[in-house]
XYZ file of C-alpha atoms in Angstrom:
587
model
C 220.961 219.382 58.267
C 223.783 218.633 56.816
C 224.476 221.034 54.188
C 224.048 219.060 50.688
C 221.764 219.364 47.402
C 220.942 216.129 44.613
C 223.859 217.689 42.040
C 226.346 217.515 44.829
C 225.417 214.052 46.901
C 227.554 212.303 44.619
C 230.694 214.853 44.844
C 230.297 214.703 48.731
C 229.842 211.141 49.037
C 233.528 211.342 47.456
C 234.422 213.508 49.856
C 233.358 212.027 52.778
C 234.880 208.698 51.635
C 238.134 210.791 51.240
C 238.018 212.188 54.612
C 237.053 209.520 56.281
C 240.022 207.458 54.728
C 242.149 209.706 56.332
C 241.136 210.230 59.777
C 239.084 206.311 60.254
C 235.045 207.023 60.378
C 234.670 207.137 64.102
C 236.214 211.441 63.477
C 233.910 211.510 60.529
C 230.942 212.744 62.229
C 227.755 213.694 60.254
C 224.252 212.313 62.295
C 223.331 215.694 62.788
C 223.393 215.273 66.907
C 226.878 214.727 66.161
C 227.747 217.311 64.388
C 225.427 220.335 66.872
C 228.143 221.039 70.035
C 230.627 221.703 67.035
C 227.933 223.411 65.055
C 226.476 225.840 66.549
C 228.390 228.479 68.446
C 228.507 228.711 72.634
C 226.477 231.695 72.148
C 226.092 233.277 68.196
C 225.895 231.570 64.674
C 225.627 228.414 63.537
C 225.379 226.389 60.435
C 224.628 223.480 58.891
C 227.879 221.740 57.345
C 228.357 217.649 55.618
C 230.532 216.967 58.023
C 232.776 217.423 60.926
C 236.330 216.145 60.838
C 238.542 215.738 63.960
C 242.539 215.022 62.640
C 244.294 213.403 65.282
C 247.513 214.216 63.644
C 249.701 217.367 61.340
C 249.615 215.247 58.997
C 246.269 213.939 58.856
C 245.408 216.966 58.923
C 247.731 218.535 56.240
C 245.370 215.515 54.577
C 242.048 217.321 54.965
C 242.883 220.323 54.743
C 243.664 218.839 50.915
C 241.243 216.804 50.609
C 238.884 219.863 50.771
C 240.734 221.652 49.074
C 240.959 219.332 46.145
C 237.029 218.728 46.012
C 236.600 222.415 46.680
C 235.175 223.084 49.727
C 235.114 225.380 52.984
C 236.980 224.733 55.677
C 235.723 226.176 59.205
C 238.817 225.714 61.013
C 238.156 225.320 65.036
C 239.581 223.716 68.259
C 237.736 225.211 71.456
C 234.161 226.300 69.254
C 234.364 229.309 72.745
C 234.264 232.520 70.501
C 231.598 234.908 71.513
C 230.774 236.053 67.578
C 230.153 233.330 65.760
C 232.708 232.762 63.568
C 233.756 229.503 64.503
C 230.785 227.626 63.068
C 228.928 228.300 60.252
C 226.776 230.970 59.825
C 223.246 230.344 57.583
C 222.294 228.302 54.849
C 223.906 230.681 51.548
C 227.255 229.639 51.158
C 228.195 228.515 47.491
C 229.809 224.966 48.247
C 229.658 222.487 50.964
C 231.144 223.581 54.751
C 233.446 221.150 56.088
C 234.489 221.961 59.663
C 237.513 220.442 61.046
C 238.245 220.614 64.943
C 242.100 220.709 65.948
C 241.478 219.232 70.055
C 242.902 216.194 69.151
C 246.042 217.897 68.062
C 247.049 218.650 71.874
C 250.723 219.408 72.024
C 253.552 222.266 72.887
C 257.165 221.922 72.467
C 259.362 224.209 74.989
C 262.393 225.908 74.326
C 264.884 228.060 75.278
C 264.116 227.074 78.430
C 261.266 227.688 78.529
C 261.324 231.217 77.075
C 259.764 230.063 74.668
C 257.276 227.323 72.952
C 255.616 226.031 70.405
C 252.436 225.436 70.090
C 250.080 222.483 68.309
C 246.486 223.630 67.237
C 244.402 222.302 69.953
C 246.769 223.393 72.572
C 244.252 225.730 75.212
C 246.003 227.483 77.642
C 245.564 225.392 81.002
C 247.790 223.325 79.485
C 250.557 225.374 78.170
C 250.371 227.114 82.382
C 250.918 223.457 83.154
C 253.662 222.950 81.195
C 255.356 225.737 81.512
C 254.919 226.342 85.554
C 257.927 224.307 86.218
C 259.989 226.916 84.687
C 258.603 229.620 86.896
C 257.219 230.712 82.917
C 253.518 231.738 81.747
C 251.308 231.934 78.716
C 250.163 235.595 77.677
C 247.235 234.968 78.670
C 246.093 233.280 81.971
C 243.234 231.775 82.680
C 240.434 233.425 84.200
C 240.159 234.382 79.989
C 236.430 234.893 78.367
C 236.145 231.894 76.191
C 236.853 229.519 79.134
C 239.155 226.682 77.895
C 239.816 228.753 74.704
C 242.723 227.912 72.462
C 245.999 229.187 72.790
C 245.403 229.862 68.415
C 242.303 230.612 68.438
C 243.294 233.143 70.727
C 246.634 234.486 68.648
C 244.126 233.849 65.415
C 241.362 236.258 66.170
C 244.263 239.001 68.835
C 242.669 238.198 71.414
C 244.032 240.533 74.461
C 243.165 239.065 77.513
C 242.968 241.034 80.973
C 247.024 241.104 81.345
C 247.724 244.652 80.652
C 251.948 244.760 80.257
C 251.270 242.391 77.574
C 249.034 243.391 75.034
C 246.765 240.850 72.716
C 248.197 238.383 71.885
C 251.018 238.476 68.186
C 253.568 236.737 67.211
C 255.565 236.553 63.562
C 256.516 232.555 63.636
C 254.257 230.337 62.567
C 253.423 227.257 59.601
C 250.720 227.937 58.569
C 248.554 226.438 55.232
C 247.810 228.976 52.662
C 245.250 228.871 49.386
C 247.761 230.874 46.159
C 246.427 233.129 44.176
C 246.463 230.405 41.461
C 244.499 227.711 43.815
C 247.767 225.813 44.565
C 247.620 224.952 48.394
C 251.102 225.208 50.229
C 252.360 224.420 53.272
C 254.266 227.727 54.572
C 256.883 227.679 57.402
C 257.894 230.913 59.234
C 258.175 229.214 63.200
C 262.219 229.525 62.244
C 262.989 225.839 62.434
C 264.375 223.758 60.364
C 262.637 220.658 59.923
C 262.624 220.054 55.912
C 260.928 220.624 52.896
C 257.787 218.148 51.976
C 255.165 219.474 53.667
C 254.146 216.331 55.554
C 257.771 215.614 57.341
C 257.984 219.286 58.002
C 254.276 218.479 60.572
C 255.185 214.867 61.646
C 259.106 216.037 62.747
C 257.400 219.058 64.162
C 254.434 217.056 66.028
C 257.351 214.611 67.483
C 259.029 216.975 67.942
C 262.362 216.040 65.836
C 264.446 218.543 65.876
C 267.745 220.181 67.953
C 267.883 223.367 69.462
C 270.290 224.123 66.592
C 267.640 223.752 64.346
C 265.617 226.605 66.362
C 266.023 229.524 64.363
C 267.107 232.998 66.010
C 263.794 234.785 65.579
C 265.934 238.099 63.737
C 263.729 240.810 63.622
C 260.719 238.666 63.794
C 258.306 239.245 67.167
C 256.805 236.028 68.795
C 254.687 238.571 70.864
C 253.724 242.357 71.184
C 257.002 243.725 72.818
C 255.543 247.100 72.918
C 252.425 247.382 73.853
C 252.880 248.277 77.302
C 254.829 251.882 76.828
C 251.541 252.144 73.718
C 248.707 251.204 76.972
C 251.093 254.151 78.961
C 249.478 256.780 76.622
C 247.033 257.925 77.892
C 246.664 260.567 76.054
C 246.577 259.147 72.506
C 242.326 260.161 70.473
C 243.497 256.201 69.372
C 242.676 253.132 71.045
C 245.258 250.850 72.850
C 243.711 247.667 71.560
C 241.771 246.730 68.423
C 240.613 244.025 65.768
C 241.853 246.395 63.008
C 245.043 248.160 64.007
C 246.585 246.692 60.832
C 250.166 246.743 62.645
C 248.460 243.330 64.585
C 248.182 241.807 62.099
C 251.130 239.803 60.307
C 249.822 235.926 58.516
C 248.281 233.840 61.927
C 248.383 236.597 63.723
C 244.742 237.556 63.425
C 243.626 235.972 60.280
C 240.428 234.751 62.059
C 240.790 231.354 60.737
C 241.707 232.605 56.335
C 245.324 230.245 57.198
C 245.123 227.096 58.219
C 248.203 227.362 61.590
C 249.045 224.100 62.342
C 251.865 225.990 65.274
C 252.890 229.303 66.488
C 255.439 230.161 68.637
C 255.086 232.321 71.069
C 257.282 233.935 73.764
C 256.545 233.397 77.492
C 256.342 235.220 80.674
C 258.004 235.458 84.142
C 255.578 234.183 86.498
C 254.691 236.655 89.257
C 255.773 235.067 92.757
C 254.111 237.598 95.206
C 250.912 239.048 93.704
C 248.049 240.835 95.661
C 244.348 241.834 94.645
C 242.895 245.864 95.343
C 239.977 245.375 94.998
C 237.574 249.561 94.197
C 234.092 250.527 94.508
C 232.832 253.406 93.616
C 229.646 255.906 92.936
C 231.500 258.179 90.605
C 233.007 257.493 87.714
C 235.373 260.664 87.829
C 237.144 258.556 90.431
C 238.364 255.196 88.131
C 239.517 258.370 85.124
C 242.068 259.911 87.747
C 242.836 255.700 89.268
C 243.361 254.671 85.961
C 245.279 257.654 84.166
C 247.474 257.933 87.019
C 247.985 254.144 87.262
C 249.468 253.757 83.226
C 250.700 257.725 83.289
C 253.218 258.211 86.228
C 253.163 254.407 87.952
C 256.412 252.844 87.821
C 255.191 248.891 87.943
C 251.898 248.895 85.403
C 249.560 246.020 87.531
C 248.871 242.687 86.549
C 245.296 243.673 85.097
C 242.850 245.744 86.357
C 239.187 244.640 85.717
C 236.299 246.571 85.762
C 232.032 245.483 86.777
C 229.159 248.103 87.040
C 226.746 246.815 89.657
C 224.258 245.612 87.164
C 226.561 243.000 85.642
C 227.488 242.117 89.644
C 224.385 241.514 90.351
C 223.173 238.959 87.032
C 226.023 237.328 86.922
C 225.584 236.068 90.618
C 222.294 234.790 90.382
C 222.631 233.575 86.499
C 227.023 232.612 85.954
C 227.244 231.072 89.864
C 226.239 227.681 88.263
C 229.310 228.318 86.114
C 230.843 229.967 88.473
C 230.122 226.873 91.144
C 231.617 224.678 88.072
C 234.687 226.181 87.406
C 235.701 226.087 91.159
C 234.129 221.882 91.196
C 235.282 221.025 88.170
C 238.423 223.170 86.900
C 238.499 225.313 83.263
C 240.205 222.226 81.623
C 236.421 220.031 81.903
C 234.315 222.638 80.372
C 234.558 222.351 77.099
C 233.487 219.315 77.010
C 229.987 220.001 79.695
C 229.599 222.802 77.028
C 228.955 219.473 74.343
C 227.375 217.707 76.578
C 225.468 219.818 77.364
C 224.934 220.998 73.533
C 223.833 216.979 72.581
C 221.419 217.092 75.796
C 219.737 220.152 74.147
C 219.172 218.417 70.816
C 217.616 215.258 72.170
C 215.334 217.483 74.072
C 214.515 219.655 70.966
C 213.664 216.529 68.753
C 210.819 214.771 71.515
C 209.549 218.222 71.561
C 208.080 218.180 74.970
C 210.248 219.954 77.197
C 210.108 223.698 76.542
C 214.039 225.018 74.782
C 217.306 225.396 76.744
C 216.209 222.233 79.033
C 219.592 222.487 80.658
C 219.796 226.524 80.634
C 216.648 226.157 82.387
C 217.008 223.190 85.050
C 221.446 224.075 85.998
C 219.455 227.879 86.827
C 216.549 226.142 89.033
C 219.866 223.134 90.784
C 222.008 226.930 91.268
C 219.509 227.938 93.833
C 220.618 224.998 95.857
C 224.270 226.576 95.666
C 224.160 228.927 98.580
C 225.753 232.153 98.768
C 229.151 232.156 96.124
C 230.532 235.246 96.575
C 232.709 236.327 99.853
C 230.701 238.742 102.730
C 233.519 242.257 101.489
C 232.058 242.216 98.155
C 228.840 241.590 98.547
C 229.052 244.619 100.813
C 230.462 246.132 97.920
C 227.736 245.713 96.216
C 225.277 247.493 98.404
C 228.470 250.832 98.711
C 229.070 251.426 95.331
C 228.013 251.164 91.600
C 231.692 250.594 90.190
C 233.914 248.226 90.857
C 236.820 247.780 89.834
C 239.897 244.134 91.248
C 243.401 245.848 90.646
C 245.952 242.721 90.724
C 249.425 243.654 91.550
C 252.910 242.428 91.880
C 255.826 242.598 93.576
C 256.979 246.773 94.691
C 253.991 247.421 92.808
C 251.877 246.350 96.028
C 252.937 249.033 97.648
C 252.432 250.850 95.049
C 248.962 250.112 94.737
C 248.262 250.761 98.647
C 250.111 254.275 98.835
C 247.902 255.935 95.389
C 244.906 254.254 96.354
C 245.184 255.308 99.787
C 245.240 258.728 97.989
C 242.585 258.752 95.382
C 240.158 256.591 96.726
C 237.785 259.322 98.375
C 236.107 258.851 101.935
C 233.371 259.843 100.679
C 232.217 258.229 97.208
C 234.619 255.681 97.298
C 236.464 252.450 99.107
C 239.091 250.169 98.881
C 239.901 246.465 100.579
C 243.066 244.403 99.994
C 241.821 240.750 99.175
C 243.199 237.774 101.267
C 243.900 234.817 98.633
C 240.043 233.260 99.129
C 238.982 236.921 98.288
C 240.958 237.438 95.090
C 239.979 234.267 93.683
C 236.492 234.739 94.185
C 236.456 238.495 92.688
C 238.498 236.891 89.364
C 236.065 233.728 88.742
C 232.683 236.380 88.902
C 234.118 239.237 86.296
C 235.110 237.059 84.529
C 231.645 234.296 84.501
C 229.865 237.798 83.754
C 230.026 236.714 79.358
C 227.958 233.923 80.179
C 225.264 235.446 82.403
C 223.063 237.212 80.061
C 223.106 234.354 77.332
C 221.676 232.369 80.815
C 219.246 235.562 81.192
C 217.594 234.780 77.642
C 217.662 231.571 77.879
C 215.120 231.993 80.622
C 213.413 235.169 80.604
C 213.353 233.639 76.082
C 209.268 235.451 77.057
C 210.876 238.728 78.017
C 213.610 238.542 76.012
C 213.983 239.471 71.636
C 218.176 238.400 71.779
C 220.906 240.032 72.444
C 223.604 242.808 71.269
C 226.277 242.178 72.705
C 229.340 244.250 71.894
C 233.148 244.448 73.027
C 234.790 248.178 71.762
C 237.611 250.297 72.865
C 237.394 253.391 73.272
C 240.414 255.814 72.811
C 242.736 256.479 75.244
C 242.250 259.960 76.598
C 238.670 259.383 76.765
C 237.543 260.183 79.665
C 233.547 260.399 80.045
C 233.977 256.018 79.635
C 230.145 255.172 81.384
C 228.046 254.977 79.156
C 224.417 256.958 79.238
C 221.881 256.180 76.492
C 219.331 258.449 75.435
C 216.391 258.163 77.103
C 214.282 255.956 73.523
C 216.776 253.392 73.120
C 217.810 252.271 76.743
C 214.235 251.900 77.794
C 214.453 249.356 74.804
C 216.595 247.295 76.678
C 216.044 245.484 79.938
C 219.603 245.241 81.351
C 222.413 246.988 80.206
C 225.936 244.332 81.180
C 228.827 246.320 81.864
C 232.446 244.698 82.188
C 235.518 244.746 81.201
C 239.756 245.330 80.521
C 239.575 249.347 82.451
C 242.909 250.572 82.219
C 243.360 249.396 78.635
C 239.849 250.656 78.114
C 238.536 247.475 76.545
C 235.351 247.232 77.200
C 232.189 244.383 77.135
C 228.414 245.345 76.988
C 225.750 242.789 76.536
C 221.788 244.072 75.978
C 219.032 242.646 76.610
C 216.887 243.248 74.240
C 212.778 243.740 75.916
C 210.324 241.385 73.975
C 209.074 242.231 70.610
C 212.213 245.063 69.802
C 214.333 244.992 66.974
C 217.925 243.881 68.235
C 219.225 244.388 64.214
C 218.307 248.285 65.226
C 219.716 249.124 67.564
C 222.682 247.561 66.974
C 223.423 249.927 64.800
C 221.806 253.120 67.289
C 224.205 251.639 69.561
C 227.446 251.410 67.122
C 226.249 254.897 65.499
C 226.841 255.874 69.143
C 230.317 253.839 69.284
C 231.297 255.701 65.926
C 230.748 259.304 67.037
C 233.129 258.502 70.062
C 235.803 257.595 68.455
C 235.648 253.929 69.392
C 236.879 250.685 67.765
C 234.679 247.667 67.710
C 235.829 244.821 68.445
C 238.331 244.893 70.685
C 239.639 241.512 70.929
C 237.221 238.450 69.851
C 237.274 239.402 66.545
C 234.316 240.266 63.291
C 232.566 237.502 63.339
C 229.629 237.339 62.228
C 228.542 240.082 64.455
C 230.492 242.692 62.822
C 230.979 243.735 59.808
C 234.474 244.120 58.506
C 236.080 247.323 58.568
C 238.258 247.617 55.212
C 241.879 247.847 56.552
C 240.367 244.106 58.227
C 238.374 242.875 54.879
C 242.249 243.393 52.643
C 244.429 241.001 55.224
C 241.487 238.630 54.850
C 241.532 238.761 51.433
C 245.451 238.835 51.003
C 245.582 235.740 52.980
C 242.489 233.953 51.133
C 242.283 234.718 47.287
C 240.029 231.353 46.721
C 237.373 232.105 49.587
C 238.355 228.706 51.211
C 238.580 228.811 54.167
C 236.292 230.265 56.929
C 234.536 233.336 53.464
C 231.836 234.801 55.079
C 233.265 235.893 58.883
C 232.849 240.009 59.201
C 230.159 240.282 56.504
C 232.348 239.818 53.803
C 230.597 237.547 50.890
C 230.773 233.794 51.225
C 231.485 233.666 47.047
C 235.002 231.769 45.530
C 236.450 234.324 44.399
C 235.489 236.596 46.637
C 232.797 236.842 43.566
C 231.283 240.184 44.767
C 234.132 241.734 45.645
C 234.990 240.933 42.073
C 232.185 239.971 40.141
C 234.359 239.903 37.070
C 236.328 236.778 38.512
C 235.831 233.343 37.746
C 238.764 230.969 38.250
C 242.571 231.671 39.375
C 245.161 233.910 38.530
C 246.912 231.685 36.226
C 246.627 227.627 36.412
C 247.466 225.652 39.240
C 250.567 223.317 38.635
C 249.342 219.955 37.491
């Protein structure tokens, strides 16, 4: 139910009235059925709020944020709500102020600058939108469709330092953004570091920005400010370094909006774009010996003249669970496209909510129905992939381009010993199928839990980065820990040594205790986590990350509690004596 107490009822009513005056009553959702799709994560997290607000312009978003700050309300910014760690929804009922979710999907727009070499993205812009916009320029965004967060927003990925699958580009990153923050005196301010001259008044700046009311002459040279992580290709090639290639708490990739995880309200970001490769080829590699992939990874990164575009890994167990419990998502993407899936997820959440009110259907009725219907979809994976599934435990998909195609073909011929390994060159249908299968894996564990609730306690989902010099990357759990887990799904971005591991916990076992044991094992290996999905409410923020959040949001008004930090105003748990701003706010 919405977060409300009798003590706060009058103040909350005043806040709601002001929000409705800004965006219209239709776009302030207050009933539980309307709120539910926004207040629950697709995989984890959820909690009550007084309202979901959907501004229709950047000026409306600024006024909404101002209203919340004036009424001492917490703001949780949200776009597609596709995060896997609960970082874009409330979590629990122990907030000390009313919670308002501000959903930015109506703020969908982009401005191409520098003949397509850069782009300015607004809060609701999705990767799908940006791909279509840049296609005529022969360019593409930092990340491309195929992310495990299907339907993800551009700014959401940037705020989470999402890395995606593209080896040469590293985590999404920019030092060019326009955002709102609350300073140490409790004042809401607009910071324009976009490098575009738009005026001085906040509403004028935001109105001109949204309308594209600026010329090439207004776009400043970025100087030393970066719009992407241009050093990542060199960084990832350093295979003998004892640190991971990328992870969320890396201080070198935390800057204002980048990595902010909702601790500021981002209105726009300026990003580099990249030349779209015209000639590509996918090689599908299978092996029963992890050492084969270790050797191959080191040869590609250390000695290869041309890095692949991407290198995606799946273990056989993840392959099997995804083939069965991700089939309907796989088919839906093929028939509907990724741009329609977020709306499908919201519809699904509404149906599940209505079913829960009737109390005559089992839990997760839409998941159960979709899983039953998926049995009639027929075999959706190509024959050669299924053959490799039977022959090999470990699967690697390498997408290459240009001169890298022949180079990879020769390397695989030398490095895949027939006794333990094999590879084939995919045709276009196999290429699309291999990567789509890999990228629906993230939802397969969730579906398994929904359908087999009687046998499953929970899912422990870890998003981890191993050191670049790690050779024994395959996990081997102690027998007593392994016995408490029904299935282990391992997949990830292999050349970056970033892995996703979903542990489906056996009914009756303590998922929290299992997570602690797993994290202790990762700590002993020198791993960093999370690697690219951010802490949300699943991970504890390391000191460097918590300090970054505190510097951005000294009041603790934006997305408090993520990373296990305090939810209290002025970070009260961290600063017990702090009860107000550093100085009185200006009138």
